[in-house]
mmCIF file with all atom_site columns, C-alpha atoms and ligand atoms in Angstrom:
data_model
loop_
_atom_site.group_PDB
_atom_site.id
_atom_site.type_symbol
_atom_site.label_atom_id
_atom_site.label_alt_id
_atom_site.label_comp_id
_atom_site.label_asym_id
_atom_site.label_entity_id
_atom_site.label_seq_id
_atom_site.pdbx_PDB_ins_code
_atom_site.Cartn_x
_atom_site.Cartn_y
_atom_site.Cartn_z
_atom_site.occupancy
_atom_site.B_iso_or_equiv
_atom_site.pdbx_formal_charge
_atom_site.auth_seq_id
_atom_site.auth_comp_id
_atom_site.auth_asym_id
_atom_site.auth_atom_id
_atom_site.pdbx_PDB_model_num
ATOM   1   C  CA  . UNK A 1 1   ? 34.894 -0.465  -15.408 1.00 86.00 ? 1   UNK A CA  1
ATOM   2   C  CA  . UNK A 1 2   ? 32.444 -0.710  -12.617 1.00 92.00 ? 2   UNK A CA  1
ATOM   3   C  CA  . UNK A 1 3   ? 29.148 0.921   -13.587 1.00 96.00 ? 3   UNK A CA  1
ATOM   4   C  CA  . UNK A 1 4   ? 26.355 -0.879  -11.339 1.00 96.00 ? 4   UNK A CA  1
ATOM   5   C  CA  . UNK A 1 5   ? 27.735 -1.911  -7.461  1.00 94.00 ? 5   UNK A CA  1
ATOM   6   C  CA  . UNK A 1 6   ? 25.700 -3.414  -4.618  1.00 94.00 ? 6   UNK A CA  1
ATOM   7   C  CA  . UNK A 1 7   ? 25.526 -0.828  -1.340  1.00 93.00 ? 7   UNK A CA  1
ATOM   8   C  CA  . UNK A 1 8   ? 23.254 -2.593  1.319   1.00 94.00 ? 8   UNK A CA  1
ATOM   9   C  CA  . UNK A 1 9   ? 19.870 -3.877  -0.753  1.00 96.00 ? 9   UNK A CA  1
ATOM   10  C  CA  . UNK A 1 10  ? 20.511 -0.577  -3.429  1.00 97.00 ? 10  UNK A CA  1
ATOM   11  C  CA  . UNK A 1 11  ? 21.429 -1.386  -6.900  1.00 97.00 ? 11  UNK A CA  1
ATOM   12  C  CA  . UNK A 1 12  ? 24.170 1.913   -7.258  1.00 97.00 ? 12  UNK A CA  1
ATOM   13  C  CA  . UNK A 1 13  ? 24.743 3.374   -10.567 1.00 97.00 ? 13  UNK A CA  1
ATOM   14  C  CA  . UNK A 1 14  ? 28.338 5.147   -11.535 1.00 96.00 ? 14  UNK A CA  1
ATOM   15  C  CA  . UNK A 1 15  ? 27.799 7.073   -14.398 1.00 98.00 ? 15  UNK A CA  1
ATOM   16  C  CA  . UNK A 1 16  ? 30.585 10.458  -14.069 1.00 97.00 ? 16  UNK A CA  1
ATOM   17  C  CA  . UNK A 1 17  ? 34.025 10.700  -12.143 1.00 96.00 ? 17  UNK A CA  1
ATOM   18  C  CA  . UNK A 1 18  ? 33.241 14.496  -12.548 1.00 97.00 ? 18  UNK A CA  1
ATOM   19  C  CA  . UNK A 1 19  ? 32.035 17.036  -9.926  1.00 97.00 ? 19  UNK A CA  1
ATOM   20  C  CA  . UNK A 1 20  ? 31.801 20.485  -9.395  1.00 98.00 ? 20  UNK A CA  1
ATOM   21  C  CA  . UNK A 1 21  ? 32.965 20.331  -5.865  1.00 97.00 ? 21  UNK A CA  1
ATOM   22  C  CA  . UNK A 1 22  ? 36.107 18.765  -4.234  1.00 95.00 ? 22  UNK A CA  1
ATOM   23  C  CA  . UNK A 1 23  ? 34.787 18.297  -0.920  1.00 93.00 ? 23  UNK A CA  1
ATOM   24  C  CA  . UNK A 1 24  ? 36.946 18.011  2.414   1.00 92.00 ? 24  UNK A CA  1
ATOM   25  C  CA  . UNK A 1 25  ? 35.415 14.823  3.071   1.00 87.00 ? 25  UNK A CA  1
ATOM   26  C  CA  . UNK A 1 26  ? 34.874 13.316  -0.305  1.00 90.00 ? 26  UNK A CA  1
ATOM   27  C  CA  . UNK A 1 27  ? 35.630 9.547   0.047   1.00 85.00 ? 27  UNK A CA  1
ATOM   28  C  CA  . UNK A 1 28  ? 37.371 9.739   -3.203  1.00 82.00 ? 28  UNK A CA  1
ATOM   29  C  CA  . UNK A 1 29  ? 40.734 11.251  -1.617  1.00 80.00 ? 29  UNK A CA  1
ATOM   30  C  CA  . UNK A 1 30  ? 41.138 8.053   0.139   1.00 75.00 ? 30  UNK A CA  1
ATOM   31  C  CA  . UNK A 1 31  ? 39.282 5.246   -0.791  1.00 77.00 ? 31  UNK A CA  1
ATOM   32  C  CA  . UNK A 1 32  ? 38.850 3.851   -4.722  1.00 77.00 ? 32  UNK A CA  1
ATOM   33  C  CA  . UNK A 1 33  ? 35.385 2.108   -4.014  1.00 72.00 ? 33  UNK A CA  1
ATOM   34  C  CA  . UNK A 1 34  ? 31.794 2.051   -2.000  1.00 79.00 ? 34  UNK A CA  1
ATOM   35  C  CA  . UNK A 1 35  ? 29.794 -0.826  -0.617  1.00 77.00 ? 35  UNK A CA  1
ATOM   36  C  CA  . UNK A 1 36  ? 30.775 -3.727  -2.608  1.00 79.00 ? 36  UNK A CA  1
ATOM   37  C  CA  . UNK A 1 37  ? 33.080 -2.398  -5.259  1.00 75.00 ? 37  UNK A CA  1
ATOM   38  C  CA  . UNK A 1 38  ? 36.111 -2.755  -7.037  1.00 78.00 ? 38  UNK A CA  1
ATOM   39  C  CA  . UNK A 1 39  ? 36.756 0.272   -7.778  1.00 84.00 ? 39  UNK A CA  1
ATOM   40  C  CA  . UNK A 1 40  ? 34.632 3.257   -8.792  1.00 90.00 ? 40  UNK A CA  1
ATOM   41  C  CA  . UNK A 1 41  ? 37.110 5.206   -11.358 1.00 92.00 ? 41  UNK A CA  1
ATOM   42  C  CA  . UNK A 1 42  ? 35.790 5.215   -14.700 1.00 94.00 ? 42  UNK A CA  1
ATOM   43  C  CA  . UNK A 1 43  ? 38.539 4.331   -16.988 1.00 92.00 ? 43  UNK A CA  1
ATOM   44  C  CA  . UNK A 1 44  ? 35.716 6.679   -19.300 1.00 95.00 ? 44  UNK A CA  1
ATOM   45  C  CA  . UNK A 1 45  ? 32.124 7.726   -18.749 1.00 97.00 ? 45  UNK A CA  1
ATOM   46  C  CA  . UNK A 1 46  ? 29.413 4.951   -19.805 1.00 97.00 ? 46  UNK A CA  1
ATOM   47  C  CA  . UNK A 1 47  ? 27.018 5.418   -22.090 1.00 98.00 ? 47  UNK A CA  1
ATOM   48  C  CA  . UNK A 1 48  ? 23.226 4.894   -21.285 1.00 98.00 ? 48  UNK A CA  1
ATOM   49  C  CA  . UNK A 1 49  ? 23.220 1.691   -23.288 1.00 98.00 ? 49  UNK A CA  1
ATOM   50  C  CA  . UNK A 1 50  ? 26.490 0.659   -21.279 1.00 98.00 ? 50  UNK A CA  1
ATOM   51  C  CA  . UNK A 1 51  ? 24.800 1.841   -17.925 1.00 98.00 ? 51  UNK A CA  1
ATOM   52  C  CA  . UNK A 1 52  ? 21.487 0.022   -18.774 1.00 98.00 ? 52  UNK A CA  1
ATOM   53  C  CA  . UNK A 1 53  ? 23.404 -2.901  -19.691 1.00 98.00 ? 53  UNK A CA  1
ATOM   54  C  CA  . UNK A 1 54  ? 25.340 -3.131  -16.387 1.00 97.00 ? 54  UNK A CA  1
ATOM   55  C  CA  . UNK A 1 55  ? 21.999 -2.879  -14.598 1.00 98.00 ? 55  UNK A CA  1
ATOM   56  C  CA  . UNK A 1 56  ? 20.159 -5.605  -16.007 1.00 98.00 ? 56  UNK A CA  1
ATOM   57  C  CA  . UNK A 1 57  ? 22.923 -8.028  -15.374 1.00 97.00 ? 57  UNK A CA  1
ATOM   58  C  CA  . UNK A 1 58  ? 23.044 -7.136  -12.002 1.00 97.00 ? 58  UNK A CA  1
ATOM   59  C  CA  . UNK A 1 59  ? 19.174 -7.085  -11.837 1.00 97.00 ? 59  UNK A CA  1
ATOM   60  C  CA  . UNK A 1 60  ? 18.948 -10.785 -12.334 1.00 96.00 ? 60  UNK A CA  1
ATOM   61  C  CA  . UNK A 1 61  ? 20.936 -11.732 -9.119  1.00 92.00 ? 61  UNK A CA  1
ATOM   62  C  CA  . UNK A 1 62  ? 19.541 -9.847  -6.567  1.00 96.00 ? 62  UNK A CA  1
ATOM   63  C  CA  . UNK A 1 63  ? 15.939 -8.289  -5.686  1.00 97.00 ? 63  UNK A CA  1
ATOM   64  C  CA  . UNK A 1 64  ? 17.090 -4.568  -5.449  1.00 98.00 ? 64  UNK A CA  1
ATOM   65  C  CA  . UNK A 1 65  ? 15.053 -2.437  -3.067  1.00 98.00 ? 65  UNK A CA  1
ATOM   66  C  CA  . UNK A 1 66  ? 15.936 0.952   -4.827  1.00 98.00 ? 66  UNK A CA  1
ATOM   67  C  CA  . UNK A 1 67  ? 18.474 2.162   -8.098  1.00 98.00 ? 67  UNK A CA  1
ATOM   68  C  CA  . UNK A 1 68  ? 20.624 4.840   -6.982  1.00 98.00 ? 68  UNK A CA  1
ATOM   69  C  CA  . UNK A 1 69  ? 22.640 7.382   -8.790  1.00 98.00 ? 69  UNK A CA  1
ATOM   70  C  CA  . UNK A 1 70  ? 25.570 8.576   -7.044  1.00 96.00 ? 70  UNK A CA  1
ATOM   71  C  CA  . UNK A 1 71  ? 29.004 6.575   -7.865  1.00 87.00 ? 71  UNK A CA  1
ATOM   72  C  CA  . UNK A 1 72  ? 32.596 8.595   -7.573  1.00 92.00 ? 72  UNK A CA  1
ATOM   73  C  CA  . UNK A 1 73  ? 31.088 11.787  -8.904  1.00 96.00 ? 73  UNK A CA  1
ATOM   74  C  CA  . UNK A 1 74  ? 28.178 13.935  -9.539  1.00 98.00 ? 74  UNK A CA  1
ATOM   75  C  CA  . UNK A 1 75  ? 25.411 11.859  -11.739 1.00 98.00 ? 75  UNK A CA  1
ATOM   76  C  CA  . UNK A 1 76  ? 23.897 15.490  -12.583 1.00 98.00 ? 76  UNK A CA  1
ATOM   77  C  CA  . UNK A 1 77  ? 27.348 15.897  -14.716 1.00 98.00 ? 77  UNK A CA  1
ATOM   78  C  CA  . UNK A 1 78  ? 26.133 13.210  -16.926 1.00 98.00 ? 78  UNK A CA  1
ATOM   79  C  CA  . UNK A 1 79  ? 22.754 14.267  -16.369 1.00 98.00 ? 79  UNK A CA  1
ATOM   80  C  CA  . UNK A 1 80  ? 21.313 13.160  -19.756 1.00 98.00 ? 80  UNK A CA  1
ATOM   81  C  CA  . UNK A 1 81  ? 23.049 9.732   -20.103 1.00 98.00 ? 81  UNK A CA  1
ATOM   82  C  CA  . UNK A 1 82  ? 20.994 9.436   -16.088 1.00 98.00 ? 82  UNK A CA  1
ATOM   83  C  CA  . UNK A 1 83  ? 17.626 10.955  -17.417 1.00 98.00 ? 83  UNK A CA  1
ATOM   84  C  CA  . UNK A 1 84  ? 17.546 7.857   -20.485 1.00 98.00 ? 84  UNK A CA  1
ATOM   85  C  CA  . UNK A 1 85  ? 18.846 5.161   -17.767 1.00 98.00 ? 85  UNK A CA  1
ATOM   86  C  CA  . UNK A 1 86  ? 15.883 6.383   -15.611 1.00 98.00 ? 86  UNK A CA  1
ATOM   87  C  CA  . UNK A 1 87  ? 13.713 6.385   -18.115 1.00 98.00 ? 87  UNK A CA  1
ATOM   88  C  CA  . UNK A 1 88  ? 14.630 3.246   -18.324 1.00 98.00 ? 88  UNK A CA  1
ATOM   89  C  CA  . UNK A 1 89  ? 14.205 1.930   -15.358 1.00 98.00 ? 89  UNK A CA  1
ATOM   90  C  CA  . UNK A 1 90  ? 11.703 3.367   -15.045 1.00 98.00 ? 90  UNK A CA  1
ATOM   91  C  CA  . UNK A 1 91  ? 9.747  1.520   -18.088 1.00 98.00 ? 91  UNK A CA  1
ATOM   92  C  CA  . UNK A 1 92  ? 11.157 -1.717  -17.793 1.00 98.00 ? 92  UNK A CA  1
ATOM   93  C  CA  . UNK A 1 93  ? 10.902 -1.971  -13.433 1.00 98.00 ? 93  UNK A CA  1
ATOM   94  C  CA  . UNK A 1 94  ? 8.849  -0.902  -10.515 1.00 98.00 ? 94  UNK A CA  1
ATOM   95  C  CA  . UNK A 1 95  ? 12.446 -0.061  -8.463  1.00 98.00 ? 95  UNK A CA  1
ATOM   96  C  CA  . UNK A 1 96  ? 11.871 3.171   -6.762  1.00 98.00 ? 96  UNK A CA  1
ATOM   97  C  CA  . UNK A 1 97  ? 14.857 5.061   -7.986  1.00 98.00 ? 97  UNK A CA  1
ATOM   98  C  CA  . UNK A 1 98  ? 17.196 7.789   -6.293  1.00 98.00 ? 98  UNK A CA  1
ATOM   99  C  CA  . UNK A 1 99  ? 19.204 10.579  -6.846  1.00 98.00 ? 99  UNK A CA  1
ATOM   100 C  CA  . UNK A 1 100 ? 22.374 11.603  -4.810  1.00 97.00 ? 100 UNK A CA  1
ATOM   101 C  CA  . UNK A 1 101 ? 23.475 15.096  -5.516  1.00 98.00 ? 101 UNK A CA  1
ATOM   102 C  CA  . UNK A 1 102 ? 25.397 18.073  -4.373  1.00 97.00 ? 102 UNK A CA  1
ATOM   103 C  CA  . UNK A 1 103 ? 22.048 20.129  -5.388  1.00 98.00 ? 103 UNK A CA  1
ATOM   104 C  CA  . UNK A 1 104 ? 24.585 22.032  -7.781  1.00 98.00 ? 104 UNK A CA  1
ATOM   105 C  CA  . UNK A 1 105 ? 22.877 20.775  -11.158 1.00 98.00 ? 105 UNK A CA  1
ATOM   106 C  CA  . UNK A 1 106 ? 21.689 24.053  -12.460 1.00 98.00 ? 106 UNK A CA  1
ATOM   107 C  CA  . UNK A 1 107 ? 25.018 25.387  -12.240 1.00 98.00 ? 107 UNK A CA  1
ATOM   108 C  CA  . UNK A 1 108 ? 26.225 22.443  -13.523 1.00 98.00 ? 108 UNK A CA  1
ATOM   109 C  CA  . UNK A 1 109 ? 23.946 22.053  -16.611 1.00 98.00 ? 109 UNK A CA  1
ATOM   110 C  CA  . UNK A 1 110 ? 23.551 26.230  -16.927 1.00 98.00 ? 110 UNK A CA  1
ATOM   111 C  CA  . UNK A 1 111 ? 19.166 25.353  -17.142 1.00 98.00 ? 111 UNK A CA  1
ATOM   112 C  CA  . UNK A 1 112 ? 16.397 24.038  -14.726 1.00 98.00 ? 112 UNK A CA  1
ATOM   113 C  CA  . UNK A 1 113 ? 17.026 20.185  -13.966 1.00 98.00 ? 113 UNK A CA  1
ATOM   114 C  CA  . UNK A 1 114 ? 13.976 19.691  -11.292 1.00 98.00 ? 114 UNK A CA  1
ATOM   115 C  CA  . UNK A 1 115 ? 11.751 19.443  -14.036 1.00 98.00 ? 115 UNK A CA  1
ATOM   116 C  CA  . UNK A 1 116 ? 13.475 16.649  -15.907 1.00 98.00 ? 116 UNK A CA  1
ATOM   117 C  CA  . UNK A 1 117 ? 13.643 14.841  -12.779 1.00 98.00 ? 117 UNK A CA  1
ATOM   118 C  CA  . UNK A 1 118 ? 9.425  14.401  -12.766 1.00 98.00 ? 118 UNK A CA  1
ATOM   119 C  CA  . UNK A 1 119 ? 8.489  10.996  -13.292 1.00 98.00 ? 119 UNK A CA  1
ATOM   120 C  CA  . UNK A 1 120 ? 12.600 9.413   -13.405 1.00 98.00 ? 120 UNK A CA  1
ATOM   121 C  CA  . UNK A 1 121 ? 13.138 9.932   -9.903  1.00 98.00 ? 121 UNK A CA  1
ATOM   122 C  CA  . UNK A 1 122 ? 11.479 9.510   -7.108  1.00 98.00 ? 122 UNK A CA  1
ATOM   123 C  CA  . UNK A 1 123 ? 14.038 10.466  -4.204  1.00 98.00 ? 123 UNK A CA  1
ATOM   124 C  CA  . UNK A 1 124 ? 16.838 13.270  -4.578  1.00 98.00 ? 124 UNK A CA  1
ATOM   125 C  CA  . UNK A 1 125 ? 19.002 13.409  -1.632  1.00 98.00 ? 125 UNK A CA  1
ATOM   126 C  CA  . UNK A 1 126 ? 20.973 15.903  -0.988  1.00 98.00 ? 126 UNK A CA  1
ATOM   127 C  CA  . UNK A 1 127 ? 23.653 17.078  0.315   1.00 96.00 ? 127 UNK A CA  1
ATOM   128 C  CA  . UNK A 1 128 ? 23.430 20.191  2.642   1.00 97.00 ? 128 UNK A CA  1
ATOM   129 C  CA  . UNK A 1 129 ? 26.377 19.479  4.949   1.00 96.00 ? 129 UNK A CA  1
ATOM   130 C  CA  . UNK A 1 130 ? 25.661 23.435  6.985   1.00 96.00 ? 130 UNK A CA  1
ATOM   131 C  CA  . UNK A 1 131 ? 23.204 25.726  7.438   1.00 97.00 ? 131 UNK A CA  1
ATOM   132 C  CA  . UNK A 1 132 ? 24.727 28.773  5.809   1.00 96.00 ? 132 UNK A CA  1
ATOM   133 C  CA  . UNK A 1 133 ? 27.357 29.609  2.718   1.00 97.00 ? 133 UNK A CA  1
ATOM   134 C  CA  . UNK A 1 134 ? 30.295 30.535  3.767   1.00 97.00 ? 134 UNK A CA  1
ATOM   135 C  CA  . UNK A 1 135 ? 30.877 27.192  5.500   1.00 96.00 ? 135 UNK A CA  1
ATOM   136 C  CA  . UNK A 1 136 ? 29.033 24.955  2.975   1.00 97.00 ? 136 UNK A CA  1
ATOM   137 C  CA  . UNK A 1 137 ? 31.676 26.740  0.065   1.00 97.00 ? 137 UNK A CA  1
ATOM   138 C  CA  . UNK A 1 138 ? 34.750 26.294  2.629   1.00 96.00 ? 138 UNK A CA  1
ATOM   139 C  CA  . UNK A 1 139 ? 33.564 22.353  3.118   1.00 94.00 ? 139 UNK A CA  1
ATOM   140 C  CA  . UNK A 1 140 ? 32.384 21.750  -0.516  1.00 96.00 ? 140 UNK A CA  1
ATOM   141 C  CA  . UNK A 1 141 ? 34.687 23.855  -2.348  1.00 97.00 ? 141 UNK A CA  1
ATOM   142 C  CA  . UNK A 1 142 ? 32.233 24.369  -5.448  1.00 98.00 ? 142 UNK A CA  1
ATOM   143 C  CA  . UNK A 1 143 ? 33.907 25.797  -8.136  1.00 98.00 ? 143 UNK A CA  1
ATOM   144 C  CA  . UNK A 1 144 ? 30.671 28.215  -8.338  1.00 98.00 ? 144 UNK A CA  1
ATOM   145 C  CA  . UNK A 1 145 ? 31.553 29.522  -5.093  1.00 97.00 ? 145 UNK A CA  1
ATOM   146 C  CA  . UNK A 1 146 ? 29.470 30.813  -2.332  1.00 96.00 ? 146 UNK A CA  1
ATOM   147 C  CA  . UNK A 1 147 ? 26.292 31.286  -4.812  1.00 97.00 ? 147 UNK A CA  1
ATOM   148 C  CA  . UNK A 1 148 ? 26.166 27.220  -4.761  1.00 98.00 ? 148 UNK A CA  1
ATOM   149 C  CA  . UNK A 1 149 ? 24.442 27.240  -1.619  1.00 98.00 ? 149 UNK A CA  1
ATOM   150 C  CA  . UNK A 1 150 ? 21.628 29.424  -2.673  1.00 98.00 ? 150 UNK A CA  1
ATOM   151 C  CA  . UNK A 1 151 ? 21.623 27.005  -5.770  1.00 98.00 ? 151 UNK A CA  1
ATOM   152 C  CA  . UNK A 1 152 ? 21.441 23.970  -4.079  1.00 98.00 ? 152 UNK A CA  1
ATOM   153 C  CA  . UNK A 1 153 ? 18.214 25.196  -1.696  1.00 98.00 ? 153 UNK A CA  1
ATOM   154 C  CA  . UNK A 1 154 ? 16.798 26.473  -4.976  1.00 98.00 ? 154 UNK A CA  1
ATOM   155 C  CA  . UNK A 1 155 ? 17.142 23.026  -6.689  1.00 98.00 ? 155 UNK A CA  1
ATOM   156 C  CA  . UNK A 1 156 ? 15.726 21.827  -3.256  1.00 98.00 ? 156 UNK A CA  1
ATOM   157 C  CA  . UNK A 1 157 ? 12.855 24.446  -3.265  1.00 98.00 ? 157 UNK A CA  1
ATOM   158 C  CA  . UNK A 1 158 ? 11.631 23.444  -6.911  1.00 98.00 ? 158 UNK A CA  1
ATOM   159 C  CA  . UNK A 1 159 ? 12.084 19.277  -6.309  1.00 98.00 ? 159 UNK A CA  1
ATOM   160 C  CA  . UNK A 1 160 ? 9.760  19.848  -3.220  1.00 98.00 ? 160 UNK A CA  1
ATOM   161 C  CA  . UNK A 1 161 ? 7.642  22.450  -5.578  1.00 98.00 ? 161 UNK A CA  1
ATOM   162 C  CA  . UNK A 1 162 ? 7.476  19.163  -8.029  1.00 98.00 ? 162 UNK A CA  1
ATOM   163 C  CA  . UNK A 1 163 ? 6.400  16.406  -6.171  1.00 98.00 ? 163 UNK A CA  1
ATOM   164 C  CA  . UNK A 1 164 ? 9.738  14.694  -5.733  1.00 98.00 ? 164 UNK A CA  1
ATOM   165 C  CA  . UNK A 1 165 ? 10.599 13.914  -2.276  1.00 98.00 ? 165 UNK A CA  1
ATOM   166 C  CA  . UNK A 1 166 ? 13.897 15.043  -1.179  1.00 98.00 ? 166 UNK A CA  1
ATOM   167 C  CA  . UNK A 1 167 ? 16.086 14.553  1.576   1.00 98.00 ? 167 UNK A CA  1
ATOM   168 C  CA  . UNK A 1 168 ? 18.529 17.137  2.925   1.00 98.00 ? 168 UNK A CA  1
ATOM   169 C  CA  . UNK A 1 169 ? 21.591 15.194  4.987   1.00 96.00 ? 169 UNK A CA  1
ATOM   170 C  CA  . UNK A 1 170 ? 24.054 16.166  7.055   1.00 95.00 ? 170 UNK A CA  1
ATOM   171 C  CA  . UNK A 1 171 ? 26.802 13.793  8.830   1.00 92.00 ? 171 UNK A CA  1
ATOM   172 C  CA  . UNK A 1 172 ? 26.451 12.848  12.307  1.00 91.00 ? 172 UNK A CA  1
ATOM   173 C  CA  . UNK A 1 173 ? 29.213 14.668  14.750  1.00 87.00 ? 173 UNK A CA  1
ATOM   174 C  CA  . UNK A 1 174 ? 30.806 16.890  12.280  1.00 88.00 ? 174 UNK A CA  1
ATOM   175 C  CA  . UNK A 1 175 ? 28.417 19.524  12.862  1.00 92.00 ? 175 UNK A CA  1
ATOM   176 C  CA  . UNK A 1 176 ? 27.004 20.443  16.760  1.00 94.00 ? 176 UNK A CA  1
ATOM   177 C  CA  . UNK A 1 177 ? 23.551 20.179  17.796  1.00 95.00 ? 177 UNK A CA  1
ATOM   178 C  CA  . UNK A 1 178 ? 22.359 23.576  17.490  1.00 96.00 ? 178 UNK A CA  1
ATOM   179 C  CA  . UNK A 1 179 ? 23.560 23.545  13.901  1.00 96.00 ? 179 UNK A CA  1
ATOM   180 C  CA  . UNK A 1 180 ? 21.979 20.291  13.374  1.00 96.00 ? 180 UNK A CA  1
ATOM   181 C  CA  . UNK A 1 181 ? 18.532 22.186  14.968  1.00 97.00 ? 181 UNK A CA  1
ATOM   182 C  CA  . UNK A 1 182 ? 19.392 24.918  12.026  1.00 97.00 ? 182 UNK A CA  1
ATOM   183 C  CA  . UNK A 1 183 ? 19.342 22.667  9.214   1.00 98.00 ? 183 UNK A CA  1
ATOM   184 C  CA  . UNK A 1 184 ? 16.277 21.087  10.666  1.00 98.00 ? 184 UNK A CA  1
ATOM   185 C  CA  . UNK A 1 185 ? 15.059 24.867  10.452  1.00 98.00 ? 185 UNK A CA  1
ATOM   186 C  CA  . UNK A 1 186 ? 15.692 25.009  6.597   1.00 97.00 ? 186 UNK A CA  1
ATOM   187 C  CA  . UNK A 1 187 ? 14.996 21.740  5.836   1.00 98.00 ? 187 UNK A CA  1
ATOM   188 C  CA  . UNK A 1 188 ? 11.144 22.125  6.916   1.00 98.00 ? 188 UNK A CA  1
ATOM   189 C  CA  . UNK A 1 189 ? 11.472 25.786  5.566   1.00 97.00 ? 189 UNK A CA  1
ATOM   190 C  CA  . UNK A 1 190 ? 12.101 23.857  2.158   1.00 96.00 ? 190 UNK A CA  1
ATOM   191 C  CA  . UNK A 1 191 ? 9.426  20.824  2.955   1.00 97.00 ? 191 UNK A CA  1
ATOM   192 C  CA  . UNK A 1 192 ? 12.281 18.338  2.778   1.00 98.00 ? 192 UNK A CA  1
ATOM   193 C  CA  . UNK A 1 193 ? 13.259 15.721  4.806   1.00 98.00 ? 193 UNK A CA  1
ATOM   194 C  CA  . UNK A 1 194 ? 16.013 15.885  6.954   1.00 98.00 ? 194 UNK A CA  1
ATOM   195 C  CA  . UNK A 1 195 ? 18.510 13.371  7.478   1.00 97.00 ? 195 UNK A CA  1
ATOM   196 C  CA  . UNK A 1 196 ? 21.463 13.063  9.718   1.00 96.00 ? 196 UNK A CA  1
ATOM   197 C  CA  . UNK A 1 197 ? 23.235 10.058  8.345   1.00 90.00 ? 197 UNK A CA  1
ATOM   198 C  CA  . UNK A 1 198 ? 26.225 7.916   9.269   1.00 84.00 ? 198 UNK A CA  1
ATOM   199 C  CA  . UNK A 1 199 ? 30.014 9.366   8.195   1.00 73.00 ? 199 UNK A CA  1
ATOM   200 C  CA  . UNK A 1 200 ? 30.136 6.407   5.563   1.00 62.00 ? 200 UNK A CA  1
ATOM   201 C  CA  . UNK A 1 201 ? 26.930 4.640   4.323   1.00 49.00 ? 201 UNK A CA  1
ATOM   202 C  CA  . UNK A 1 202 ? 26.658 5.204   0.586   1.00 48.00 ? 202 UNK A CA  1
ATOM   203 C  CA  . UNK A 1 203 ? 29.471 7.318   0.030   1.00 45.00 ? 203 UNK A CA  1
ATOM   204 C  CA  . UNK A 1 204 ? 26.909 10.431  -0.874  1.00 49.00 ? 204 UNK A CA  1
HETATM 205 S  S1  . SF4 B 2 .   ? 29.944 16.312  -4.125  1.00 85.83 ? 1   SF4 B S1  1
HETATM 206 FE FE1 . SF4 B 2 .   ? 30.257 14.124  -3.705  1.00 85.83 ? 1   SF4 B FE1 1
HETATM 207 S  S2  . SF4 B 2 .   ? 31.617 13.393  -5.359  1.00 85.83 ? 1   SF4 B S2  1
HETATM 208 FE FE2 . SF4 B 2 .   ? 31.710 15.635  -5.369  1.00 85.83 ? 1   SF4 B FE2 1
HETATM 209 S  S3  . SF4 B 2 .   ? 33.531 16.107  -4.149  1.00 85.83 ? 1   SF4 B S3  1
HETATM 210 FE FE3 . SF4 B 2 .   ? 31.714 16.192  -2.785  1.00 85.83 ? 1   SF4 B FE3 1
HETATM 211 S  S4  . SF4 B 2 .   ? 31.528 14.144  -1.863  1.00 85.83 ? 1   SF4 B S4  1
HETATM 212 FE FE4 . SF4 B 2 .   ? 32.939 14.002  -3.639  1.00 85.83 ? 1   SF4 B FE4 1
#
């Protein structure tokens, strides 16, 4: 099973198949890989020691510019298994290191995950997709509903509150300008970064 992949100069890291959204444009409806890939279903989740693993071995081929959690699923779903592999990393290389989310993992892991993220992460990117809740839930299709919005800018809120930088995206042309102009709006609101990033770059 494919744990570690190559996307662009990023060493990506696959840890979950799980999510708490089914999103209308998930690439996993489609498509059974990212970047280069075999194929990103997890015949079973990994543990750390099997994620760490993976990631040294592919360490020693190619000068990665950056470790990225994201894979075919949400890495906050196997958000301790990612807290050791960062801590990991984190000990053993000077890779900055990333996080990919939906911005759902309090819902997800029912507690406060910003704080665990100090020192392990150095990015989180997330997704925001729209500026308001109703369309996020009808895009995302959280299975927390409408309240994942305000859970996702509140993960935002207290990563930026933190010290970690994070980076709010939205896809180019599947939202209009002056909705682009309104994340912009919430995004400095927040004191994130915002992004508007290609359909399919890192599958996130
Ligand atoms: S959050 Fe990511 S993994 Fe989950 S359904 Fe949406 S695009 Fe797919």
């Amino acid at each position: 099973m494919e744990i570690a992949y190559k996307v662009g100069n990023g060493l990506y890291v696959n840890l979950t198949n799980k999510c708490s959204c089914a999103c209308v444009f998930c690439l996993r409806q489609g498509d059974d890989k990212v970047g280069e890939s075999d194929s990103l279903w997890l015949e079973r989740e990994p543990t750390a020691d099997e994620a760490i693993a993976a990631i040294r071995e592919k360490l020693q081929a190619f000068a990665y510019s950056e470790i990225v959690f994201c894979g075919f699923g949400e890495p906050t779903c196997a958000l301790d298994v990612m807290l050791e592999v960062a801590r990991w990393v984190k000990a053993n290389t000077t890779i900055p290191t990333r996080l990919n989310t939906n911005g759902q993992a309090d819902l997800i892991n029912e507690k406060q995950v910003a704080p665990l993220l100090v020192g392990l992460i150095d990015t989180v990117s997330i997704s925001l997709n729209v500026p308001d809740a109703h369309r996020y839930q009808a895009l995302v299709r959280s299975r927390f509903g409408e309240r994942s919005y305000d859970a996702m800018i509140d993960f935002a809120k207290q990563c930026v509150s933190l010290g970690v930088k994070v980076v709010m995206t939205t896809v180019e042309t599947t939202i209009s300008h002056e909705d682009e102009e309104a994340c912009r709006r919430v995004c400095q609101s927040i004191g994130a970064h915002y992004r508007i990033r290609e359909w399919v770059d890192d599958g996130k």
